[in-house]
Short mmCIF file of C-alpha atoms and ligand atoms in Angstrom, two decimals:
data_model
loop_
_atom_site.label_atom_id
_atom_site.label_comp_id
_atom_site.label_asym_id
_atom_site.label_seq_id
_atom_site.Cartn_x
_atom_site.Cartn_y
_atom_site.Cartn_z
CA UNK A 1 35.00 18.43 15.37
CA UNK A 2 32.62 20.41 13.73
CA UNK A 3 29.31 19.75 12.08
CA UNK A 4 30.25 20.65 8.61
CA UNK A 5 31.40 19.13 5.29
CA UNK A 6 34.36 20.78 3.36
CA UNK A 7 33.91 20.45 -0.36
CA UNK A 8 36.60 21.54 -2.79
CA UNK A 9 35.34 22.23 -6.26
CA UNK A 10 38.44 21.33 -8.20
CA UNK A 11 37.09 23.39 -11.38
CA UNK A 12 37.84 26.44 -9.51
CA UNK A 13 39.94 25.34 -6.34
CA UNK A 14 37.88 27.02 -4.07
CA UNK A 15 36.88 25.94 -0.86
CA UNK A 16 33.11 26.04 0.61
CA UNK A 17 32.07 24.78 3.38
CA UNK A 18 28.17 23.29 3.71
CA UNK A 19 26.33 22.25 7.38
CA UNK A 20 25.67 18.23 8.26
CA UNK A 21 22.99 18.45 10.28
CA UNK A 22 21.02 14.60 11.00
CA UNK A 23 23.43 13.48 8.75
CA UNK A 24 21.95 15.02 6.07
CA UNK A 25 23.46 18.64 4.12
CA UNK A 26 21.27 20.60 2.74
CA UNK A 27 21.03 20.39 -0.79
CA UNK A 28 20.31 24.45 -1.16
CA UNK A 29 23.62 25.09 -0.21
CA UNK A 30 25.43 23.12 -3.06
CA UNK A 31 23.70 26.14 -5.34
CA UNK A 32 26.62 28.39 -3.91
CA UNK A 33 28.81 26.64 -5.96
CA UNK A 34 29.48 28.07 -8.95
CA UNK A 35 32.54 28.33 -11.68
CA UNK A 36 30.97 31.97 -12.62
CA UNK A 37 28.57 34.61 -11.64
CA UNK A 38 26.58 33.45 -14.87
CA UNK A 39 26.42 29.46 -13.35
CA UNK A 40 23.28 28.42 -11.96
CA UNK A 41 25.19 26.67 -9.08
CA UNK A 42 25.69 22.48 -8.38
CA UNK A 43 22.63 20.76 -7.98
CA UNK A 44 22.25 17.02 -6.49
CA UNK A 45 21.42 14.60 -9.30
CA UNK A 46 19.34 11.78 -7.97
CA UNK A 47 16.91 9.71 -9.99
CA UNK A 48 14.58 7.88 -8.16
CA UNK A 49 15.89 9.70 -5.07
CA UNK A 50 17.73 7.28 -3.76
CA UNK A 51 19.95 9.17 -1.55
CA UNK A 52 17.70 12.35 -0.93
CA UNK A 53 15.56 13.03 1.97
CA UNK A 54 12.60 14.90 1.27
CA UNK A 55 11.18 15.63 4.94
CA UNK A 56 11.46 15.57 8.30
CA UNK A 57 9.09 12.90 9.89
CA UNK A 58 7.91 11.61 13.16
CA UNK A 59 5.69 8.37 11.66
CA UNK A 60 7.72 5.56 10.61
CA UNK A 61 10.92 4.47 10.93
CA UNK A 62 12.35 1.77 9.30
CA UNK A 63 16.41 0.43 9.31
CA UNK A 64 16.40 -1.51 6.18
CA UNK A 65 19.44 -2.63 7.60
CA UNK A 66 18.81 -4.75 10.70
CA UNK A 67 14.94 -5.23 9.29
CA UNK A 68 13.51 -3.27 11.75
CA UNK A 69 9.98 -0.80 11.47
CA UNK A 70 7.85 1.25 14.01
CA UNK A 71 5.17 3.05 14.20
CA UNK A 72 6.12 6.69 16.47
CA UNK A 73 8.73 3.99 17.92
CA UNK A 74 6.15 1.32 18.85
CA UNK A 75 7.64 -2.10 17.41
CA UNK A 76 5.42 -3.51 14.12
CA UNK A 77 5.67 -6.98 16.03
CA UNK A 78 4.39 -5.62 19.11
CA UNK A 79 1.41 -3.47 17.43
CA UNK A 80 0.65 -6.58 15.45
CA UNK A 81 0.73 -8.76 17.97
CA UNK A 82 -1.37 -6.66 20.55
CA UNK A 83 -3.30 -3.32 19.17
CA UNK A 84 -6.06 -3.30 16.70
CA UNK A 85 -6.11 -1.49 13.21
CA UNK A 86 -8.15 1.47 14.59
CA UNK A 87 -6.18 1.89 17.43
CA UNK A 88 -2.96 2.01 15.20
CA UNK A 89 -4.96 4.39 12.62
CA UNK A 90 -5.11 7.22 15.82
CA UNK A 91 -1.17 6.50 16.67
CA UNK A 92 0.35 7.10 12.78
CA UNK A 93 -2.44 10.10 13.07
CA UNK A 94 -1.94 11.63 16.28
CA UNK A 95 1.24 10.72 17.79
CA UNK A 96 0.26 8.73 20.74
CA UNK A 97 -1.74 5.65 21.65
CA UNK A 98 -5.28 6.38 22.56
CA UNK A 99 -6.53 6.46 26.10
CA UNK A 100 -9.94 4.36 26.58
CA UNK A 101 -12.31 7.24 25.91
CA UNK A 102 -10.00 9.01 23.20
CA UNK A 103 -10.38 5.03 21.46
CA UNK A 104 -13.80 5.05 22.08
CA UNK A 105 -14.64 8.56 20.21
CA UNK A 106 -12.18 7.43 17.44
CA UNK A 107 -14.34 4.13 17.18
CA UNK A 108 -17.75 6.03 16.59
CA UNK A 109 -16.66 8.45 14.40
CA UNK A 110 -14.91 6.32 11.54
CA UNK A 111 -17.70 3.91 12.54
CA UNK A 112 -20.61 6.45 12.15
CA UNK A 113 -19.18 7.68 8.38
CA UNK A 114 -18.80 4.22 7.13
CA UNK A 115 -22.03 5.11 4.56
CA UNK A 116 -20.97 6.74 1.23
CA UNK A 117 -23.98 8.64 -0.64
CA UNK A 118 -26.24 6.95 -2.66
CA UNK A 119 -25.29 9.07 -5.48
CA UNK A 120 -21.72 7.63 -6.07
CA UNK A 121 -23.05 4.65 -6.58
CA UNK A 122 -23.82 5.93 -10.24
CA UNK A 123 -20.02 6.25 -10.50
CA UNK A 124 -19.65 3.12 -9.78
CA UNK A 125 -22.24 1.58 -13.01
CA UNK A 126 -20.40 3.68 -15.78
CA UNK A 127 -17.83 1.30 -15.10
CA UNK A 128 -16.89 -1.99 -17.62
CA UNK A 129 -17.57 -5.29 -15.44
CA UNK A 130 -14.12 -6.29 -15.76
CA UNK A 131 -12.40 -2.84 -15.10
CA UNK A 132 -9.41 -3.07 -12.61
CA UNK A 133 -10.63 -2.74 -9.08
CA UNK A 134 -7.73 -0.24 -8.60
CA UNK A 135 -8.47 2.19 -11.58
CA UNK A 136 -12.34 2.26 -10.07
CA UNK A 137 -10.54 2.52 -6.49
CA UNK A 138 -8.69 5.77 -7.71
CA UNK A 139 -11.55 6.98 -9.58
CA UNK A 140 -13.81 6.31 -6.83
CA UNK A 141 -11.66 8.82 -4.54
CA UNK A 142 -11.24 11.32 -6.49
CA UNK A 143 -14.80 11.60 -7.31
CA UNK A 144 -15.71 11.99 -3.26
CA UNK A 145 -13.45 14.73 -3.62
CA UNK A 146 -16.61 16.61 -6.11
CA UNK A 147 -18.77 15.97 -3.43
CA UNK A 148 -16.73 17.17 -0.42
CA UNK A 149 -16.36 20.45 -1.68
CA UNK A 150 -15.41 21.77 1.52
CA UNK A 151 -12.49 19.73 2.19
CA UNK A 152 -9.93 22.25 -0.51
CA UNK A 153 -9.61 24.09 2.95
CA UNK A 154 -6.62 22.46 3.80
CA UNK A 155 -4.64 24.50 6.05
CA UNK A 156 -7.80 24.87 8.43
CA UNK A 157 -7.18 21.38 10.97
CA UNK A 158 -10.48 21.07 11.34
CA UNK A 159 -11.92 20.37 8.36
CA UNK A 160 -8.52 18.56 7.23
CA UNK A 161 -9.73 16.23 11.02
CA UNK A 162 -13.28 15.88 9.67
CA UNK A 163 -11.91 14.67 6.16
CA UNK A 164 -9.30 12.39 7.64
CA UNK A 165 -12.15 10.28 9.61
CA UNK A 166 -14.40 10.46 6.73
CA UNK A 167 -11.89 8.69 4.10
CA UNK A 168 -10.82 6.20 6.83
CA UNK A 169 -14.30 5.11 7.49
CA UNK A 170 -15.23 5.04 3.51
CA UNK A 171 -12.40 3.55 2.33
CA UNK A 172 -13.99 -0.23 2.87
CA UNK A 173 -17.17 0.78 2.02
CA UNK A 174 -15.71 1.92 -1.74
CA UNK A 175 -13.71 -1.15 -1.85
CA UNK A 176 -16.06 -3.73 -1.00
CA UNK A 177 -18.64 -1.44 -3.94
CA UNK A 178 -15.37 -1.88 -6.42
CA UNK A 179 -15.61 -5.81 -5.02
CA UNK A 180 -19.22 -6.49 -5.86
CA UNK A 181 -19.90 -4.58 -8.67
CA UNK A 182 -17.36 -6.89 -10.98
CA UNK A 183 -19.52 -9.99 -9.76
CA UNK A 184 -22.53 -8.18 -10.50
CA UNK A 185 -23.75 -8.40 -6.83
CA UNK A 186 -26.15 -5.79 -5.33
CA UNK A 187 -24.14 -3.55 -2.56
CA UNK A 188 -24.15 -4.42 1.16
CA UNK A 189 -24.90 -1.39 3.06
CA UNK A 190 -22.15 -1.28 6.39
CA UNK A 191 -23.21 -3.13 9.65
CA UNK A 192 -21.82 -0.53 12.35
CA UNK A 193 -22.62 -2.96 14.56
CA UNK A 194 -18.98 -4.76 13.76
CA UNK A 195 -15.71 -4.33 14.13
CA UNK A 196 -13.78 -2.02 11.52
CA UNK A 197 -12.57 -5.63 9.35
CA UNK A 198 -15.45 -7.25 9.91
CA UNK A 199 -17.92 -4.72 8.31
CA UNK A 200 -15.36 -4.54 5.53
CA UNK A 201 -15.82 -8.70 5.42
CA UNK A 202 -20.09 -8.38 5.30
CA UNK A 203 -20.19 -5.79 2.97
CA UNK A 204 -17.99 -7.74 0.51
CA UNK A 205 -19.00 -11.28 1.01
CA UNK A 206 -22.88 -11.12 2.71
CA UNK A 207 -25.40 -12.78 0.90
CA UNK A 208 -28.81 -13.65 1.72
CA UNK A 209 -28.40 -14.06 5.90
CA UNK A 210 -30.09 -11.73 7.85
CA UNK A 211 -26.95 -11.12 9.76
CA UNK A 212 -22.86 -11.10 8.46
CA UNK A 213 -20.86 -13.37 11.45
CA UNK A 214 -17.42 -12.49 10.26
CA UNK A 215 -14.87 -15.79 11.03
CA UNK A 216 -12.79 -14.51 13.95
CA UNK A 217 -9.91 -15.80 12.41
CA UNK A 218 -9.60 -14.08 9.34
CA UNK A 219 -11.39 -11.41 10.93
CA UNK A 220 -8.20 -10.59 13.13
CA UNK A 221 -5.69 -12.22 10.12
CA UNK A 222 -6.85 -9.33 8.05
CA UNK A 223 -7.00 -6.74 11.04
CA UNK A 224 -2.93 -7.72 11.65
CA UNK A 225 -2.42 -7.51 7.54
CA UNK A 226 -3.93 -3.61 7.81
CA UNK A 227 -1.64 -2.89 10.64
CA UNK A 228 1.45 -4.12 8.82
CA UNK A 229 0.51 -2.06 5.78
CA UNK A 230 -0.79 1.08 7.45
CA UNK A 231 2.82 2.87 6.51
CA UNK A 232 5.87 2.78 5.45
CA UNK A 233 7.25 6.30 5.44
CA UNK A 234 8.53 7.72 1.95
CA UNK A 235 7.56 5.09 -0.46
CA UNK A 236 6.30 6.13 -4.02
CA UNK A 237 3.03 6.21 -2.67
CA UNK A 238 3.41 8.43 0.18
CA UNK A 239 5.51 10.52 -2.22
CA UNK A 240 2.80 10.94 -4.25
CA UNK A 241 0.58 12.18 -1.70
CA UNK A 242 2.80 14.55 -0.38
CA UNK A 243 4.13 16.02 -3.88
CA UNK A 244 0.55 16.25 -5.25
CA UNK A 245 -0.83 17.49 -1.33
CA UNK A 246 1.88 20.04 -1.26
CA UNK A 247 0.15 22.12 -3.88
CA UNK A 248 -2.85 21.65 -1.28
CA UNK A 249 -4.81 19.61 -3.84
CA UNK A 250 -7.81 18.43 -1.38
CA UNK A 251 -7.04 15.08 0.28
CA UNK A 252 -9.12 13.03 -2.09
CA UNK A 253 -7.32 14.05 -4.81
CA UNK A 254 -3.98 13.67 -3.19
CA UNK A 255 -5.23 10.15 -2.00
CA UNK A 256 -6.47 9.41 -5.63
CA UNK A 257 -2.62 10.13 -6.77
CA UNK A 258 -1.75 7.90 -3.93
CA UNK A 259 -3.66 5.17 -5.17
CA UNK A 260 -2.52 5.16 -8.62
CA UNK A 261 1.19 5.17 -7.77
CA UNK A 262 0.44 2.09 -5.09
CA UNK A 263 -1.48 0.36 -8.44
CA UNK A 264 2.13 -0.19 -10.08
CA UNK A 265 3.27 -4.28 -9.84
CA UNK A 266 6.59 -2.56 -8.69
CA UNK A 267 4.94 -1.48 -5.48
CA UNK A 268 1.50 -2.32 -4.38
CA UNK A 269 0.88 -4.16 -7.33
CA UNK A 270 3.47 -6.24 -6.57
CA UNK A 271 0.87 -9.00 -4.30
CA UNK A 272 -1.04 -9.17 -7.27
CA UNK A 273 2.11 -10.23 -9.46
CA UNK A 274 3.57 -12.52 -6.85
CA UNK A 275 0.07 -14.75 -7.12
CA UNK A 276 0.29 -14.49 -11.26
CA UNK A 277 3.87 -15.36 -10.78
CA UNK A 278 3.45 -18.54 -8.43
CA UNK A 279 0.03 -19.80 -10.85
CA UNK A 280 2.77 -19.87 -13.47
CA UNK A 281 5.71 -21.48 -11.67
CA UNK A 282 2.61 -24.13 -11.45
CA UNK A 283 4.66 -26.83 -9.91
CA UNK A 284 7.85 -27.16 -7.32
CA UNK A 285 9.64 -28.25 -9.84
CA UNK A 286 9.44 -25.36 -12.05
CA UNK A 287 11.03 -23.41 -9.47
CA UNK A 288 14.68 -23.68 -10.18
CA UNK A 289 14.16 -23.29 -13.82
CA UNK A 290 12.42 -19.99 -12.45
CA UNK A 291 15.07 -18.67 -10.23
CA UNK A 292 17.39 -19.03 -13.09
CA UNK A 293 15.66 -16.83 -15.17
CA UNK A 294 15.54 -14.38 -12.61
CA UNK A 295 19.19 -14.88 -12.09
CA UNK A 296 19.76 -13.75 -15.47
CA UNK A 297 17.77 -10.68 -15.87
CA UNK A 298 14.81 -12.08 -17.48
CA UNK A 299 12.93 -11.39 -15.42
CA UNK A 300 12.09 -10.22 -11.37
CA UNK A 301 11.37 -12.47 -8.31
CA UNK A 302 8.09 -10.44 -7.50
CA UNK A 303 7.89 -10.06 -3.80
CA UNK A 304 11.48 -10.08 -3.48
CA UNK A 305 13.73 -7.18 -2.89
CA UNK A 306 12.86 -3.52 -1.47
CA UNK A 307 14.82 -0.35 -1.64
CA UNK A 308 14.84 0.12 1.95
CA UNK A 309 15.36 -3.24 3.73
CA UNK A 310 18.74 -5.15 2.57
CA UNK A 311 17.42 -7.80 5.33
CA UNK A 312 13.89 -9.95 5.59
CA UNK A 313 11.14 -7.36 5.78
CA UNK A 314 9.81 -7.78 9.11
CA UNK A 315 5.96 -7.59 7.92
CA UNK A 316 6.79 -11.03 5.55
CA UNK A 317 7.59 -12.48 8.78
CA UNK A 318 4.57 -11.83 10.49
CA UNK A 319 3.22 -12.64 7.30
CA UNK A 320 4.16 -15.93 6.92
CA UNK A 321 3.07 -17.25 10.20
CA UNK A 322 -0.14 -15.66 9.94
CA UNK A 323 -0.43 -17.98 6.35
CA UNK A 324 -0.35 -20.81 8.60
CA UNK A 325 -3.59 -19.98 11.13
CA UNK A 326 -5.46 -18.57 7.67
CA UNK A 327 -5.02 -22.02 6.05
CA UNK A 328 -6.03 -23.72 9.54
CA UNK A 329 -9.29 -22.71 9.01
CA UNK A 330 -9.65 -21.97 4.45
CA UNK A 331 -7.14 -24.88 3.78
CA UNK A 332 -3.65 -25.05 2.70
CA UNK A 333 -2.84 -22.81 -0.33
CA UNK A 334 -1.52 -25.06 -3.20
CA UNK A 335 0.67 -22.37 -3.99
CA UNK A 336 2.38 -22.25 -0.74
CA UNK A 337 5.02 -25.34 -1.13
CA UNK A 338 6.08 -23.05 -4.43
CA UNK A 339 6.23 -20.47 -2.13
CA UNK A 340 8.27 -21.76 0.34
CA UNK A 341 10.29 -23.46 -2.22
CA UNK A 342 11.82 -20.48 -4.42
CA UNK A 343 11.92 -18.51 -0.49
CA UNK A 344 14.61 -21.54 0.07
CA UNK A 345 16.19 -21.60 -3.40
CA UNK A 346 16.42 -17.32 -3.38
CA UNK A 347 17.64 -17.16 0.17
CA UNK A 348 20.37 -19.59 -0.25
CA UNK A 349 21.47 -18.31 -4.22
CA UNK A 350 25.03 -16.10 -4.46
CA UNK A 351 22.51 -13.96 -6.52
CA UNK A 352 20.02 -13.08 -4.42
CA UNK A 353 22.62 -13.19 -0.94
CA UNK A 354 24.98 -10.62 -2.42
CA UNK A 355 22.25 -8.05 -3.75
CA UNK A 356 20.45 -8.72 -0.33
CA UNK A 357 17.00 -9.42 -1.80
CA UNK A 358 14.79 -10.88 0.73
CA UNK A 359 10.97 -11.22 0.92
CA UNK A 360 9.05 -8.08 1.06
CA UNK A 361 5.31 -7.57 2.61
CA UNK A 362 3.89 -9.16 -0.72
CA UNK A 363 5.63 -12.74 -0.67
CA UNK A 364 2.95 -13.63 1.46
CA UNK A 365 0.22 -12.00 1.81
CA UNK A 366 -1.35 -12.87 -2.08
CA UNK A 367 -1.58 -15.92 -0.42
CA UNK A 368 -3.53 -15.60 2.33
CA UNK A 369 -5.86 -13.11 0.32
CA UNK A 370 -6.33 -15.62 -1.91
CA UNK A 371 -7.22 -18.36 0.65
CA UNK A 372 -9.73 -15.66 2.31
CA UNK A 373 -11.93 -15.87 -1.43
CA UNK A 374 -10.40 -12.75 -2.98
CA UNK A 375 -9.55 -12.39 -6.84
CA UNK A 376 -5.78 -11.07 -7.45
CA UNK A 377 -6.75 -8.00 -9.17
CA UNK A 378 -8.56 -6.86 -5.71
CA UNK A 379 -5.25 -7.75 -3.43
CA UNK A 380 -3.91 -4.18 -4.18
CA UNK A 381 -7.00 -2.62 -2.63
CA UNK A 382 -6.21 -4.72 0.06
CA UNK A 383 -3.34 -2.82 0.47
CA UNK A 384 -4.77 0.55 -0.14
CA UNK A 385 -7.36 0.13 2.34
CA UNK A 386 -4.84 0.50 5.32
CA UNK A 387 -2.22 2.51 3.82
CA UNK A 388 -4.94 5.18 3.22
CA UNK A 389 -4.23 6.02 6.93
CA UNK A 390 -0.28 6.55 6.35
CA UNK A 391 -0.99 8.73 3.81
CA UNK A 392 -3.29 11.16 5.26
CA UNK A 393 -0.35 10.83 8.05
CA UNK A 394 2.04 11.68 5.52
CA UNK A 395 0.05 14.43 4.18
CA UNK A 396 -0.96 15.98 7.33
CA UNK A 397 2.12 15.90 8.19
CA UNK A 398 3.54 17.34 5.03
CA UNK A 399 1.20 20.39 5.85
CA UNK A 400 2.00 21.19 9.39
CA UNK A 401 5.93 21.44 8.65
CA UNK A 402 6.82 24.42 8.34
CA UNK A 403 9.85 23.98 6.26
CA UNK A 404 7.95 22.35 3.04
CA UNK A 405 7.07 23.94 -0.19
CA UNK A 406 5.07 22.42 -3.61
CA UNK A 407 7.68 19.81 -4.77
CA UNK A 408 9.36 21.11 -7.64
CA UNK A 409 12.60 19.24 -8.48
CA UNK A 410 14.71 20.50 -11.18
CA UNK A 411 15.95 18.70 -13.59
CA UNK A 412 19.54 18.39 -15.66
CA UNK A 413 18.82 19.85 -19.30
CA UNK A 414 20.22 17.75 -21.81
CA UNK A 415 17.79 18.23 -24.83
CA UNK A 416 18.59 19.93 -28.49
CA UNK A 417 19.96 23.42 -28.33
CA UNK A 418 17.94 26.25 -29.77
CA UNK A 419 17.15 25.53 -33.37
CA UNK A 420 14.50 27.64 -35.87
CA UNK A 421 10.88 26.82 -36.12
CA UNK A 422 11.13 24.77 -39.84
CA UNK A 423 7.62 25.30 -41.46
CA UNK A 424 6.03 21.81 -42.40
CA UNK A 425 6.83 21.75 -46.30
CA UNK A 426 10.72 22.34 -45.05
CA UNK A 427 10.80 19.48 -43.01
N1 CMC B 501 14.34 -10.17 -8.68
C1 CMC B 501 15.56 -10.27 -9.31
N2 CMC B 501 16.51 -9.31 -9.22
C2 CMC B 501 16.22 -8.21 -8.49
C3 CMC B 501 14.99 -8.06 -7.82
C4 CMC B 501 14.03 -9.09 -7.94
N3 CMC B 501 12.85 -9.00 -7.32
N4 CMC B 501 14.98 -6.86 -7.17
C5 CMC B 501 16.16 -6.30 -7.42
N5 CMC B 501 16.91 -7.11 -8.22
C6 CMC B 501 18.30 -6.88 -8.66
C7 CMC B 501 18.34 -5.85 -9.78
O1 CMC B 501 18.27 -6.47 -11.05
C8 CMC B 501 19.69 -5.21 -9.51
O2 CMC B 501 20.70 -6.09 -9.97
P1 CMC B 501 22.05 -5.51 -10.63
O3 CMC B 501 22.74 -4.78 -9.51
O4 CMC B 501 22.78 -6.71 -11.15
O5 CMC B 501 21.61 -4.58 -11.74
C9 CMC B 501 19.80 -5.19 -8.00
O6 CMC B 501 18.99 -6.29 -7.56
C10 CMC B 501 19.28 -3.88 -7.36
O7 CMC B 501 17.95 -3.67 -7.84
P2 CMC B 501 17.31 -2.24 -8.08
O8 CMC B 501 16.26 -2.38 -9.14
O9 CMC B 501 18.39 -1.23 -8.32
O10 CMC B 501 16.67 -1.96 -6.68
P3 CMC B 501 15.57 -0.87 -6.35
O11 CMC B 501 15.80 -0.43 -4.97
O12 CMC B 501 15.53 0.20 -7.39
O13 CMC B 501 14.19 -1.68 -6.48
C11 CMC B 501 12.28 -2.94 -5.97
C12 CMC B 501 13.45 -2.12 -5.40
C13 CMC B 501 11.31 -3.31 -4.84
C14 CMC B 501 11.51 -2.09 -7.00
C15 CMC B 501 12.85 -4.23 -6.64
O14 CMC B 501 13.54 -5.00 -5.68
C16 CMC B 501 11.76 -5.05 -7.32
O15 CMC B 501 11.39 -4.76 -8.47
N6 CMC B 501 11.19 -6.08 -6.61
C17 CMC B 501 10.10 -6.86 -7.16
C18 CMC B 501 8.80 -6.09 -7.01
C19 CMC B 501 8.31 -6.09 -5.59
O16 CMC B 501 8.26 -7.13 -4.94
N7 CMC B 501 7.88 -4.92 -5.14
C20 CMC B 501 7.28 -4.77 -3.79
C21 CMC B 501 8.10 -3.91 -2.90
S1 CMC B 501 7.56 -4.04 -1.19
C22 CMC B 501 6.01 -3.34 -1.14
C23 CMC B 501 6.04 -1.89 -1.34
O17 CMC B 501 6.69 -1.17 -0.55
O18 CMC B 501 5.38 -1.44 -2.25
#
């Protein structure tokens, strides 16, 4: 048996035969067929790339299938369970789990860059009070991107190393600014004396104490939500770092592209929809009423279905016993029984069962961030915070392989033929 696929192109009856190799062909080698000298040669159509792998990768895997994800083949319920958001940051990074001292260094040097110049902060005031804290989020990143001038050397691994730390450590420091400055609060400066989370926590939520003592609950609640969203191989957001990174755009520009493709309520977005969704539900009642709706293509279950996993996403699992400890100590979410409720109704519905559309990451986790005192339109940032990591993965990555070029897809033509410029009194 041979590793190759035999493809008869029935417009000309010849024969061609194209390599399989990881199950995947090559999409070059469809160009070689051709019905003349003049065709261009068969392309692969795929919208939305469905069916179309873009790179080879060592970070993530995920089989949508049986629900399963790992990080460089460590277990997302294991890493959750036992490892620490920094410590997971230096696996999707470097490969391998940190030795004592290698964790150590890693520590001080995202801890030691957690202070963004004073200057940005002026970035920060031209914006309206109520602006989305994602559009400031991606405006805040590209603009440390004018004052890194330096890191456009891309191919050099050191300074892509020194920029890497530097947007890790700064990415809670521009959140929590985004945070405060739509409640008009004066900006915490970081307390390297805490952990990674609870830094983020004081410089979003100190007020007058001399000292931030995060809760060591949601302290470690929110450490386990950044591990389960530190990647998620090719999603649109990765994508977007990569496409925009592969025509070695500096990585705070790449990052800002990032950001604005995790923004949409189809992906990142989508925590902040589920919460809007559940306030109007409003009752337990509502919910079949809801569902039906859904059913008929008014509308989407937000926080339901993924592209990937055609089983329960293994994050909403963690998820959703991590709800439980959070409201232990902030109270039971009210919108939790609604929660639960269309969960039970969806997972039981010929709908939902035959297009295998099971809670994703975002079910959840609106709920929790909502217990923890956060507004909706900050849960995406949330989400950004962590998966800030896979994408400098994704995009470091991206660089080192050999076989990638600048993305450039091509596209099927089907526009007006040529026509003659008609002047504007013959139109
Ligand atoms: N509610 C109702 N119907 C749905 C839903 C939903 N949430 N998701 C998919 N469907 C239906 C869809 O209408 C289609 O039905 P039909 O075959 O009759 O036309 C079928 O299921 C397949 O859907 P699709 O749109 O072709 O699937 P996709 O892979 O293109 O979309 C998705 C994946 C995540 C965009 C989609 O499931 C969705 O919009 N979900 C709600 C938004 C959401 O929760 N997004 C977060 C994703 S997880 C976090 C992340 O990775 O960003």
């Amino acid at each position: 048996m041979s590793d190759t696929l035999s493809i008869k192109d029935n417009r000309t009856g010849k024969e061609y035969e194209v390599p399989i190799s990881d199950g995947t062909i090559p999409a070059s080698a469809l160009r070689k067929i051709k019905v003349d000298a003049e065709d261009f040669g068969l392309m692969a159509y795929d919208p939305g790339l469905k069916n179309t792998a873009s790179c080879r990768s060592k970070i993530t895997l995920i089989d949508g299938d049986k629900g399963i994800l790992r990080y460089r083949g460590y277990p997302i319920e294991q890493l959750a369970e036992q490892s620490t958001f920094v410590e997971v940051a230096y696996l999707l990074l470097h490969g391998e789990l940190p030795n004592k001292p290698q964790l150590d260094k890693w520590t001080h040097e995202i801890t030691v860059h957690t202070y963004v110049h004073q200057f940005l902060i002026k970035g920060m005031e031209g914006f309206k009070w109520d602006a989305h804290a994602m559009g400031k989020m991606t405006s805040m990143l590209a603009t440390l991107s004018t004052f890194y001038n330096d890191s456009k050397k891309v191919r050099d691994p050191e300074v892509r190393r020194e920029h890497i730390i530097k947007i890790i450590a700064k990415m809670p420091t521009l959140a929590a600014w985004c945070f405060r400055h739509a409640l008009g609060r004066p900006y915490i400066y970081p307390d390297n004396s805490l952990s990674y989370v609870g830094n983020f926590l004081n410089m979003l939520f100190r007020m007058s104490e001399p000292k931030y003592e995060p809760n060591p609950v949601l302290e470690r609640a929110l450490d386990v939500l950044f591990i389960l969203h530190a990647d998620h191989e090719q999603n649109c957001s990765a994508t977007a770092a990569r496409n925009v990174g592969s025509a070695e755009t500096d990585p705070y520009c790449s990052l800002a592209a990032a950001n604005a493709a995790l923004y949409g309520p189809l992906h990142g977005g989508a925590n902040e929809a589920v919460l809007r969704m559940l306030r109007e539900i409003g009752d337990v009642k509502n919910v079949g009423s809801f569902i039906e709706d859904c059913k008929s293509g008014g509308r989407r279950l937000m926080g339901f279905g993924h592209r990937v996993y055609k089983n329960y996403d293994p994050r909403a699992r963690i998820i959703k016993g991590l709800a439980h400890e959070v409201f232990q100590v902030t109270g039971k979410n009210p919108l939790l029984d609604i929660a639960l409720e269309l969960e039970k109704i969806a997972l039981d519905d010929e709908y939902f069962v035959s297009r295998k559309l099971y809670p994703n990451v975002d079910f959840y986790s609106g709920l929790i961030y909502q217990s923890m005192g956060f507004p909706v339109e900050f849960f995406p940032v949330l989400f950004a915070i962590p998966r800030a990591c896979g994408w400098l993965a994704q995009w470091q990555e991206m660089l080192e392989d050999p076989e990638q070029k600048i993305a450039r897809p091509r596209q099927v033509y089907v526009g007006a033929d040529l026509r003659d410029y008609k002047p504007l009194d013959a139109r």
